[in-house]
């Protein structure tokens, strides 16, 4: 065995022969699992329509397997092969119910991502593939397909004085979106692929009006119903069966308990002009499986505190009791001694963290399911990834505490500082001691950035939502957060190593 | 008691760590409050923020430093065997613990008052300019609820210190005691924030030391609080009392 | 060469205090070398410099011809007992020696061998925090013997031992020396050293005051008839004592 191998073996023997440290590590994993299970089994999802309790609906799933919202009013005809739809949008208006500041009236207005335009969709099932070309209230013309793809066209809103022409053409499997201001000169917006028999037509939808407030107390958001109505004329359709009737479908609408439709859309046709109204959205669902990961891993925060204590004690008791002198007699190369401790501690805590996360996420999901949660589950590769990253998070915190303990030589200070920079910023973001903007900055600059491993759904620029840490969205990507944690740990260990090498023992 | 108190005071003022922990309490509290205030901007009035509670947000970091001070008051001696010497000089252990409690409480009172007043000053200076002027006046000590929040926050810090002292007397190792107190304080708010059961949430928040104690900081939306301001401090005081009792019992019966 | 300690012109100061002021001596195998001097003379500092725990400002210290920090399995070259209290209280005696053995790649059975040799066989699984001063001392000796080293450096090995332990230690030191090992013993127990050490190094104020065989030192000491180590010591160190208390009235 090499010199370093012997050192690692000795440090491992040191660790495993102190019952308190072994039990502490096990307790950290246990507390992670138990707290996560406690929270999950006490979280109930209760859905009701009016006064009747119903089972919570399962969200439809898009082509990539992610949960989506697919609700809009669709006026359409079937299309088998090549074809095109051309339309002129001359107005777009809407209603917003009970917006701030007073929340007491229904006002005319549009939310920024209200959508009206043409769409080619693979059937009328929710979650089916589509390609859409649309005007939006505040983001100009957009071409979107399959929920997560979004391309910008020209900016500007639509009005009677400034109408917008939209054309979606299919040749073979390729769809091309074009827009025009006058119907004569066309600019291409984008292309996409969609094969097979499809439904081609007009659509209108509008997401809810959202206010996000990041206040003390965790912040939150309010969503209120908003509708959009658009007027289309000069509708030209090629490639469909001649003389076909327009089919009308309120995609994604839900029935009320009494049989009527809940917030239905509508269409009126008069002399070639169609006025279509709709509400809902064609977009990926945000923040639906994210919080469940965060919920399951809630115990990790307390487990981290325990791990930090064990890591700090691992080095500070040796320093305090003078055992470091014995260690240095056995292994005079001081940098290597610290490195061997880091290897052992890092490995042990990595295993404990990964095991705890791998155990608690599926168990918590099972508990949530039996409590009425109906979001689609997180796929196994994602669970594996999050569990491994959780192990890295725990190991990183342990190594930071080790470095602080070796540097400051006092367990109290090491624990205090490590908990303050690893745990408290995350707590402030989730429990809500600070406004969202402040906690997001902390989640960039402190080792708590590593909690970003819990983000499983990306942010979408074309979907307005409450993208806060409390909902499972973090300012840094997972690897970025782990890198920040690693950087702090490396700094602490580096300084500690320098101090150890310089000083007399 | 006076002699013991004098001895304890001498110990504290000659211990360099204790000396710089006190300004750290102030700095940590005010710094985080500044961060909170600076980051809170409201577009168009009524952003749902309580300006006083926001200004006092730094207490949530300051309390960690207070815990450190309290743990040091007794944990530092248990580690080195100095406690044995202390008890040889003053065999009535309860008196020793009481003296430590008085000292810890007093020092926290002093540092906490400076810290909290610093937060209020920061709030007065920065909040009006942040768009909070619409109807949200700068925090003023002349205002009843604000004064309650300020006084309550100082008392909160003192009670947290006493809670930590009890735990540190019970758990002999200072690092482990620090971890235990922090876990105890932060576990329930964490769990309560994640649980999706409003009744259970409310119950947890009513009886947990940190959430009940911090209720005193609120000056708006008092109906949304899980517990009334002074009642919340009483809950925290009960926790601190129980912790000191446990610590006292263990101190009395164990060999130091 | 393989089993000797060579200290040459060591200098070290801690702030304004001079701890070592040109300390030079050699410890050779085959006999016990006593290392004596008043408190503050630099005995512990010298030992720590030799063992690589402290860095000197000048001079060299070699064990077996090389600096300690370059040794690859140092405990198989030098066994040291410096601070018997340096123990993790919650670890058992056996586990304390176990990690030491692992760090040198020694077989586990060696741990049980030295525990028996040191008389701790019965209490090997007891936690070290519960050990008396003497038992901790015995554990420290066991650790020093773990690697079966040709060089031994022991700081106050008699500290805390009961009379039986003292007799045992006397015998052990003699045996080790007879096995042609270099044995350096620092102690204030003049009576013991006089009987077991064949060579003695007396230091004061950071330098060597005498470096000679025990018989020569005793022959040269003042007083009538065969002198004692204590007399020789006092004669040599009279001016080198730093911390002298007042005589009781």
PDB file of N, CA, C and O in Angstrom, chain A residues 89-100 106-117 134-140 156-160 203-210 224-232 276-280 464:
ATOM      1  N   UNK A  89     -54.926  38.979 -38.005  1.00  0.00           N
ATOM      2  CA  UNK A  89     -55.426  39.264 -36.657  1.00  0.00           C
ATOM      3  C   UNK A  89     -55.603  40.766 -36.545  1.00  0.00           C
ATOM      4  O   UNK A  89     -54.649  41.526 -36.745  1.00  0.00           O
ATOM      5  N   UNK A  90     -56.831  41.194 -36.261  1.00  0.00           N
ATOM      6  CA  UNK A  90     -57.077  42.628 -36.232  1.00  0.00           C
ATOM      7  C   UNK A  90     -57.307  43.174 -34.832  1.00  0.00           C
ATOM      8  O   UNK A  90     -57.305  44.378 -34.630  1.00  0.00           O
ATOM      9  N   UNK A  91     -57.566  42.335 -33.879  1.00  0.00           N
ATOM     10  CA  UNK A  91     -57.664  42.895 -32.529  1.00  0.00           C
ATOM     11  C   UNK A  91     -57.402  41.809 -31.506  1.00  0.00           C
ATOM     12  O   UNK A  91     -57.594  40.619 -31.774  1.00  0.00           O
ATOM     13  N   UNK A  92     -56.981  42.263 -30.370  1.00  0.00           N
ATOM     14  CA  UNK A  92     -56.762  41.336 -29.250  1.00  0.00           C
ATOM     15  C   UNK A  92     -57.097  42.103 -27.978  1.00  0.00           C
ATOM     16  O   UNK A  92     -56.486  43.114 -27.660  1.00  0.00           O
ATOM     17  N   UNK A  93     -58.111  41.609 -27.265  1.00  0.00           N
ATOM     18  CA  UNK A  93     -58.498  42.253 -26.008  1.00  0.00           C
ATOM     19  C   UNK A  93     -58.649  41.180 -24.949  1.00  0.00           C
ATOM     20  O   UNK A  93     -58.572  39.991 -25.240  1.00  0.00           O
ATOM     21  N   UNK A  94     -58.890  41.622 -23.742  1.00  0.00           N
ATOM     22  CA  UNK A  94     -59.044  40.611 -22.712  1.00  0.00           C
ATOM     23  C   UNK A  94     -59.670  41.177 -21.455  1.00  0.00           C
ATOM     24  O   UNK A  94     -59.958  42.365 -21.359  1.00  0.00           O
ATOM     25  N   UNK A  95     -59.847  40.295 -20.501  1.00  0.00           N
ATOM     26  CA  UNK A  95     -60.387  40.669 -19.200  1.00  0.00           C
ATOM     27  C   UNK A  95     -59.507  40.029 -18.137  1.00  0.00           C
ATOM     28  O   UNK A  95     -59.128  38.870 -18.249  1.00  0.00           O
ATOM     29  N   UNK A  96     -59.235  40.800 -17.117  1.00  0.00           N
ATOM     30  CA  UNK A  96     -58.474  40.261 -15.985  1.00  0.00           C
ATOM     31  C   UNK A  96     -59.357  40.375 -14.759  1.00  0.00           C
ATOM     32  O   UNK A  96     -59.932  41.431 -14.491  1.00  0.00           O
ATOM     33  N   UNK A  97     -59.470  39.283 -14.034  1.00  0.00           N
ATOM     34  CA  UNK A  97     -60.353  39.311 -12.863  1.00  0.00           C
ATOM     35  C   UNK A  97     -59.579  39.695 -11.612  1.00  0.00           C
ATOM     36  O   UNK A  97     -58.536  39.141 -11.306  1.00  0.00           O
ATOM     37  N   UNK A  98     -60.129  40.675 -10.894  1.00  0.00           N
ATOM     38  CA  UNK A  98     -59.655  41.068  -9.561  1.00  0.00           C
ATOM     39  C   UNK A  98     -58.149  41.267  -9.431  1.00  0.00           C
ATOM     40  O   UNK A  98     -57.510  40.648  -8.606  1.00  0.00           O
ATOM     41  N   UNK A  99     -57.572  42.134 -10.282  1.00  0.00           N
ATOM     42  CA  UNK A  99     -56.132  42.328 -10.136  1.00  0.00           C
ATOM     43  C   UNK A  99     -55.828  43.241  -8.954  1.00  0.00           C
ATOM     44  O   UNK A  99     -56.720  43.883  -8.418  1.00  0.00           O
ATOM     45  N   UNK A 100     -54.537  43.344  -8.542  1.00  0.00           N
ATOM     46  CA  UNK A 100     -54.173  44.333  -7.528  1.00  0.00           C
ATOM     47  C   UNK A 100     -54.338  45.723  -8.111  1.00  0.00           C
ATOM     48  O   UNK A 100     -54.389  45.874  -9.330  1.00  0.00           O
ATOM     49  N   UNK A 106     -63.457  43.329 -12.163  1.00  0.00           N
ATOM     50  CA  UNK A 106     -62.944  42.703 -13.384  1.00  0.00           C
ATOM     51  C   UNK A 106     -62.621  43.828 -14.342  1.00  0.00           C
ATOM     52  O   UNK A 106     -63.486  44.634 -14.692  1.00  0.00           O
ATOM     53  N   UNK A 107     -61.385  43.893 -14.771  1.00  0.00           N
ATOM     54  CA  UNK A 107     -60.962  45.018 -15.600  1.00  0.00           C
ATOM     55  C   UNK A 107     -60.584  44.521 -16.981  1.00  0.00           C
ATOM     56  O   UNK A 107     -60.143  43.382 -17.157  1.00  0.00           O
ATOM     57  N   UNK A 108     -60.748  45.387 -17.975  1.00  0.00           N
ATOM     58  CA  UNK A 108     -60.248  45.000 -19.295  1.00  0.00           C
ATOM     59  C   UNK A 108     -58.727  45.061 -19.291  1.00  0.00           C
ATOM     60  O   UNK A 108     -58.124  45.909 -18.641  1.00  0.00           O
ATOM     61  N   UNK A 109     -58.115  44.109 -19.986  1.00  0.00           N
ATOM     62  CA  UNK A 109     -56.655  44.107 -20.051  1.00  0.00           C
ATOM     63  C   UNK A 109     -56.164  42.730 -20.456  1.00  0.00           C
ATOM     64  O   UNK A 109     -56.903  41.747 -20.397  1.00  0.00           O
ATOM     65  N   UNK A 110     -54.921  42.692 -20.859  1.00  0.00           N
ATOM     66  CA  UNK A 110     -54.328  41.425 -21.279  1.00  0.00           C
ATOM     67  C   UNK A 110     -53.107  41.143 -20.432  1.00  0.00           C
ATOM     68  O   UNK A 110     -52.339  42.043 -20.118  1.00  0.00           O
ATOM     69  N   UNK A 111     -52.902  39.864 -20.098  1.00  0.00           N
ATOM     70  CA  UNK A 111     -51.639  39.500 -19.472  1.00  0.00           C
ATOM     71  C   UNK A 111     -50.589  39.412 -20.571  1.00  0.00           C
ATOM     72  O   UNK A 111     -50.917  39.201 -21.741  1.00  0.00           O
ATOM     73  N   UNK A 112     -49.342  39.547 -20.200  1.00  0.00           N
ATOM     74  CA  UNK A 112     -48.320  39.735 -21.223  1.00  0.00           C
ATOM     75  C   UNK A 112     -48.179  38.569 -22.182  1.00  0.00           C
ATOM     76  O   UNK A 112     -47.813  38.749 -23.339  1.00  0.00           O
ATOM     77  N   UNK A 113     -48.435  37.359 -21.720  1.00  0.00           N
ATOM     78  CA  UNK A 113     -48.286  36.198 -22.588  1.00  0.00           C
ATOM     79  C   UNK A 113     -49.632  35.681 -23.110  1.00  0.00           C
ATOM     80  O   UNK A 113     -49.748  34.496 -23.441  1.00  0.00           O
ATOM     81  N   UNK A 114     -50.658  36.524 -23.176  1.00  0.00           N
ATOM     82  CA  UNK A 114     -51.904  36.095 -23.830  1.00  0.00           C
ATOM     83  C   UNK A 114     -51.570  35.785 -25.287  1.00  0.00           C
ATOM     84  O   UNK A 114     -50.785  36.487 -25.918  1.00  0.00           O
ATOM     85  N   UNK A 115     -52.157  34.717 -25.815  1.00  0.00           N
ATOM     86  CA  UNK A 115     -51.744  34.237 -27.145  1.00  0.00           C
ATOM     87  C   UNK A 115     -52.950  34.122 -28.069  1.00  0.00           C
ATOM     88  O   UNK A 115     -54.001  33.624 -27.682  1.00  0.00           O
ATOM     89  N   UNK A 116     -52.758  34.532 -29.318  1.00  0.00           N
ATOM     90  CA  UNK A 116     -53.795  34.318 -30.336  1.00  0.00           C
ATOM     91  C   UNK A 116     -53.095  34.079 -31.651  1.00  0.00           C
ATOM     92  O   UNK A 116     -52.170  34.802 -32.010  1.00  0.00           O
ATOM     93  N   UNK A 117     -53.547  33.056 -32.404  1.00  0.00           N
ATOM     94  CA  UNK A 117     -52.886  32.821 -33.680  1.00  0.00           C
ATOM     95  C   UNK A 117     -53.332  31.535 -34.318  1.00  0.00           C
ATOM     96  O   UNK A 117     -54.462  31.079 -34.120  1.00  0.00           O
ATOM     97  N   UNK A 134     -48.155  32.843 -33.397  1.00  0.00           N
ATOM     98  CA  UNK A 134     -49.135  33.643 -32.673  1.00  0.00           C
ATOM     99  C   UNK A 134     -48.677  35.073 -32.476  1.00  0.00           C
ATOM    100  O   UNK A 134     -47.489  35.383 -32.627  1.00  0.00           O
ATOM    101  N   UNK A 135     -49.658  35.927 -32.138  1.00  0.00           N
ATOM    102  CA  UNK A 135     -49.301  37.245 -31.608  1.00  0.00           C
ATOM    103  C   UNK A 135     -49.557  37.174 -30.105  1.00  0.00           C
ATOM    104  O   UNK A 135     -50.502  36.513 -29.656  1.00  0.00           O
ATOM    105  N   UNK A 136     -48.705  37.844 -29.370  1.00  0.00           N
ATOM    106  CA  UNK A 136     -48.908  37.884 -27.929  1.00  0.00           C
ATOM    107  C   UNK A 136     -49.171  39.317 -27.520  1.00  0.00           C
ATOM    108  O   UNK A 136     -48.936  40.249 -28.292  1.00  0.00           O
ATOM    109  N   UNK A 137     -49.651  39.484 -26.285  1.00  0.00           N
ATOM    110  CA  UNK A 137     -50.010  40.830 -25.838  1.00  0.00           C
ATOM    111  C   UNK A 137     -48.790  41.724 -25.734  1.00  0.00           C
ATOM    112  O   UNK A 137     -48.810  42.866 -26.170  1.00  0.00           O
ATOM    113  N   UNK A 138     -47.698  41.246 -25.119  1.00  0.00           N
ATOM    114  CA  UNK A 138     -46.550  42.129 -24.912  1.00  0.00           C
ATOM    115  C   UNK A 138     -45.243  41.574 -25.464  1.00  0.00           C
ATOM    116  O   UNK A 138     -44.181  42.139 -25.215  1.00  0.00           O
ATOM    117  N   UNK A 139     -45.288  40.463 -26.164  1.00  0.00           N
ATOM    118  CA  UNK A 139     -44.022  39.904 -26.637  1.00  0.00           C
ATOM    119  C   UNK A 139     -44.019  39.721 -28.141  1.00  0.00           C
ATOM    120  O   UNK A 139     -43.249  38.934 -28.681  1.00  0.00           O
ATOM    121  N   UNK A 140     -44.874  40.442 -28.832  1.00  0.00           N
ATOM    122  CA  UNK A 140     -44.848  40.424 -30.293  1.00  0.00           C
ATOM    123  C   UNK A 140     -45.291  39.089 -30.850  1.00  0.00           C
ATOM    124  O   UNK A 140     -46.048  38.341 -30.231  1.00  0.00           O
ATOM    125  N   UNK A 156     -44.327  44.102 -31.048  1.00  0.00           N
ATOM    126  CA  UNK A 156     -45.460  45.001 -31.274  1.00  0.00           C
ATOM    127  C   UNK A 156     -46.773  44.297 -31.053  1.00  0.00           C
ATOM    128  O   UNK A 156     -46.922  43.104 -31.321  1.00  0.00           O
ATOM    129  N   UNK A 157     -47.750  45.050 -30.572  1.00  0.00           N
ATOM    130  CA  UNK A 157     -49.074  44.473 -30.321  1.00  0.00           C
ATOM    131  C   UNK A 157     -49.946  44.631 -31.550  1.00  0.00           C
ATOM    132  O   UNK A 157     -49.582  45.290 -32.521  1.00  0.00           O
ATOM    133  N   UNK A 158     -51.098  44.007 -31.443  1.00  0.00           N
ATOM    134  CA  UNK A 158     -52.030  44.004 -32.578  1.00  0.00           C
ATOM    135  C   UNK A 158     -53.182  44.948 -32.285  1.00  0.00           C
ATOM    136  O   UNK A 158     -53.680  44.989 -31.178  1.00  0.00           O
ATOM    137  N   UNK A 159     -53.605  45.713 -33.297  1.00  0.00           N
ATOM    138  CA  UNK A 159     -54.785  46.572 -33.121  1.00  0.00           C
ATOM    139  C   UNK A 159     -55.422  46.752 -34.485  1.00  0.00           C
ATOM    140  O   UNK A 159     -54.890  46.313 -35.511  1.00  0.00           O
ATOM    141  N   UNK A 160     -56.538  47.454 -34.509  1.00  0.00           N
ATOM    142  CA  UNK A 160     -57.232  47.659 -35.796  1.00  0.00           C
ATOM    143  C   UNK A 160     -56.347  48.432 -36.774  1.00  0.00           C
ATOM    144  O   UNK A 160     -56.337  48.159 -37.984  1.00  0.00           O
ATOM    145  N   UNK A 203     -56.465  29.591 -32.768  1.00  0.00           N
ATOM    146  CA  UNK A 203     -56.593  29.355 -31.331  1.00  0.00           C
ATOM    147  C   UNK A 203     -56.425  30.666 -30.573  1.00  0.00           C
ATOM    148  O   UNK A 203     -55.817  31.624 -31.069  1.00  0.00           O
ATOM    149  N   UNK A 204     -56.987  30.689 -29.377  1.00  0.00           N
ATOM    150  CA  UNK A 204     -56.755  31.806 -28.453  1.00  0.00           C
ATOM    151  C   UNK A 204     -56.653  31.226 -27.055  1.00  0.00           C
ATOM    152  O   UNK A 204     -57.401  30.324 -26.683  1.00  0.00           O
ATOM    153  N   UNK A 205     -55.730  31.752 -26.283  1.00  0.00           N
ATOM    154  CA  UNK A 205     -55.645  31.354 -24.879  1.00  0.00           C
ATOM    155  C   UNK A 205     -54.973  32.458 -24.082  1.00  0.00           C
ATOM    156  O   UNK A 205     -54.342  33.349 -24.664  1.00  0.00           O
ATOM    157  N   UNK A 206     -55.138  32.424 -22.776  1.00  0.00           N
ATOM    158  CA  UNK A 206     -54.488  33.436 -21.943  1.00  0.00           C
ATOM    159  C   UNK A 206     -54.154  32.852 -20.569  1.00  0.00           C
ATOM    160  O   UNK A 206     -55.036  32.365 -19.879  1.00  0.00           O
ATOM    161  N   UNK A 207     -52.862  32.915 -20.173  1.00  0.00           N
ATOM    162  CA  UNK A 207     -52.512  32.440 -18.830  1.00  0.00           C
ATOM    163  C   UNK A 207     -53.121  33.355 -17.772  1.00  0.00           C
ATOM    164  O   UNK A 207     -53.544  34.470 -18.058  1.00  0.00           O
ATOM    165  N   UNK A 208     -53.120  32.873 -16.534  1.00  0.00           N
ATOM    166  CA  UNK A 208     -53.688  33.656 -15.440  1.00  0.00           C
ATOM    167  C   UNK A 208     -52.806  34.857 -15.156  1.00  0.00           C
ATOM    168  O   UNK A 208     -51.630  34.877 -15.459  1.00  0.00           O
ATOM    169  N   UNK A 209     -53.437  35.841 -14.530  1.00  0.00           N
ATOM    170  CA  UNK A 209     -52.681  37.005 -14.101  1.00  0.00           C
ATOM    171  C   UNK A 209     -51.958  36.639 -12.807  1.00  0.00           C
ATOM    172  O   UNK A 209     -52.561  36.184 -11.845  1.00  0.00           O
ATOM    173  N   UNK A 210     -50.662  36.832 -12.810  1.00  0.00           N
ATOM    174  CA  UNK A 210     -49.845  36.351 -11.702  1.00  0.00           C
ATOM    175  C   UNK A 210     -49.234  37.519 -10.963  1.00  0.00           C
ATOM    176  O   UNK A 210     -48.664  38.397 -11.588  1.00  0.00           O
ATOM    177  N   UNK A 224     -54.879  34.811 -10.927  1.00  0.00           N
ATOM    178  CA  UNK A 224     -56.288  35.126 -11.140  1.00  0.00           C
ATOM    179  C   UNK A 224     -56.634  34.868 -12.597  1.00  0.00           C
ATOM    180  O   UNK A 224     -55.827  35.077 -13.497  1.00  0.00           O
ATOM    181  N   UNK A 225     -57.864  34.465 -12.838  1.00  0.00           N
ATOM    182  CA  UNK A 225     -58.308  34.127 -14.189  1.00  0.00           C
ATOM    183  C   UNK A 225     -58.188  35.338 -15.103  1.00  0.00           C
ATOM    184  O   UNK A 225     -58.552  36.450 -14.747  1.00  0.00           O
ATOM    185  N   UNK A 226     -57.654  35.105 -16.292  1.00  0.00           N
ATOM    186  CA  UNK A 226     -57.622  36.148 -17.313  1.00  0.00           C
ATOM    187  C   UNK A 226     -58.052  35.523 -18.625  1.00  0.00           C
ATOM    188  O   UNK A 226     -57.726  34.376 -18.924  1.00  0.00           O
ATOM    189  N   UNK A 227     -58.798  36.296 -19.426  1.00  0.00           N
ATOM    190  CA  UNK A 227     -59.268  35.780 -20.720  1.00  0.00           C
ATOM    191  C   UNK A 227     -58.746  36.659 -21.813  1.00  0.00           C
ATOM    192  O   UNK A 227     -58.573  37.848 -21.614  1.00  0.00           O
ATOM    193  N   UNK A 228     -58.598  36.085 -23.000  1.00  0.00           N
ATOM    194  CA  UNK A 228     -58.257  36.892 -24.174  1.00  0.00           C
ATOM    195  C   UNK A 228     -59.271  36.629 -25.265  1.00  0.00           C
ATOM    196  O   UNK A 228     -59.809  35.531 -25.393  1.00  0.00           O
ATOM    197  N   UNK A 229     -59.529  37.663 -26.055  1.00  0.00           N
ATOM    198  CA  UNK A 229     -60.420  37.520 -27.201  1.00  0.00           C
ATOM    199  C   UNK A 229     -59.727  38.127 -28.403  1.00  0.00           C
ATOM    200  O   UNK A 229     -59.209  39.253 -28.333  1.00  0.00           O
ATOM    201  N   UNK A 230     -59.699  37.413 -29.529  1.00  0.00           N
ATOM    202  CA  UNK A 230     -59.021  37.933 -30.724  1.00  0.00           C
ATOM    203  C   UNK A 230     -59.964  37.834 -31.903  1.00  0.00           C
ATOM    204  O   UNK A 230     -60.797  36.921 -31.990  1.00  0.00           O
ATOM    205  N   UNK A 231     -59.796  38.785 -32.814  1.00  0.00           N
ATOM    206  CA  UNK A 231     -60.608  38.791 -34.024  1.00  0.00           C
ATOM    207  C   UNK A 231     -59.741  38.421 -35.207  1.00  0.00           C
ATOM    208  O   UNK A 231     -58.703  39.030 -35.455  1.00  0.00           O
ATOM    209  N   UNK A 232     -60.173  37.382 -35.952  1.00  0.00           N
ATOM    210  CA  UNK A 232     -59.419  36.934 -37.124  1.00  0.00           C
ATOM    211  C   UNK A 232     -60.266  37.171 -38.363  1.00  0.00           C
ATOM    212  O   UNK A 232     -61.454  36.863 -38.377  1.00  0.00           O
ATOM    213  N   UNK A 276     -62.685  34.749 -31.444  1.00  0.00           N
ATOM    214  CA  UNK A 276     -62.422  33.584 -30.595  1.00  0.00           C
ATOM    215  C   UNK A 276     -61.982  34.056 -29.222  1.00  0.00           C
ATOM    216  O   UNK A 276     -61.191  34.987 -29.099  1.00  0.00           O
ATOM    217  N   UNK A 277     -62.489  33.379 -28.200  1.00  0.00           N
ATOM    218  CA  UNK A 277     -62.134  33.702 -26.811  1.00  0.00           C
ATOM    219  C   UNK A 277     -61.591  32.465 -26.130  1.00  0.00           C
ATOM    220  O   UNK A 277     -62.143  31.376 -26.321  1.00  0.00           O
ATOM    221  N   UNK A 278     -60.579  32.648 -25.336  1.00  0.00           N
ATOM    222  CA  UNK A 278     -60.088  31.467 -24.625  1.00  0.00           C
ATOM    223  C   UNK A 278     -59.293  31.865 -23.389  1.00  0.00           C
ATOM    224  O   UNK A 278     -58.912  33.018 -23.199  1.00  0.00           O
ATOM    225  N   UNK A 279     -59.074  30.886 -22.514  1.00  0.00           N
ATOM    226  CA  UNK A 279     -58.190  31.107 -21.371  1.00  0.00           C
ATOM    227  C   UNK A 279     -57.437  29.813 -21.108  1.00  0.00           C
ATOM    228  O   UNK A 279     -57.848  28.743 -21.565  1.00  0.00           O
ATOM    229  N   UNK A 280     -56.328  29.917 -20.391  1.00  0.00           N
ATOM    230  CA  UNK A 280     -55.490  28.741 -20.151  1.00  0.00           C
ATOM    231  C   UNK A 280     -54.098  29.030 -20.645  1.00  0.00           C
ATOM    232  O   UNK A 280     -53.646  30.167 -20.634  1.00  0.00           O
ATOM    233  N   UNK A 464     -44.460  32.792 -17.631  1.00  0.00           N
ATOM    234  CA  UNK A 464     -44.365  33.625 -16.441  1.00  0.00           C
ATOM    235  C   UNK A 464     -44.754  32.778 -15.241  1.00  0.00           C
ATOM    236  O   UNK A 464     -45.787  32.132 -15.248  1.00  0.00           O
TER     237      UNK A 464
END
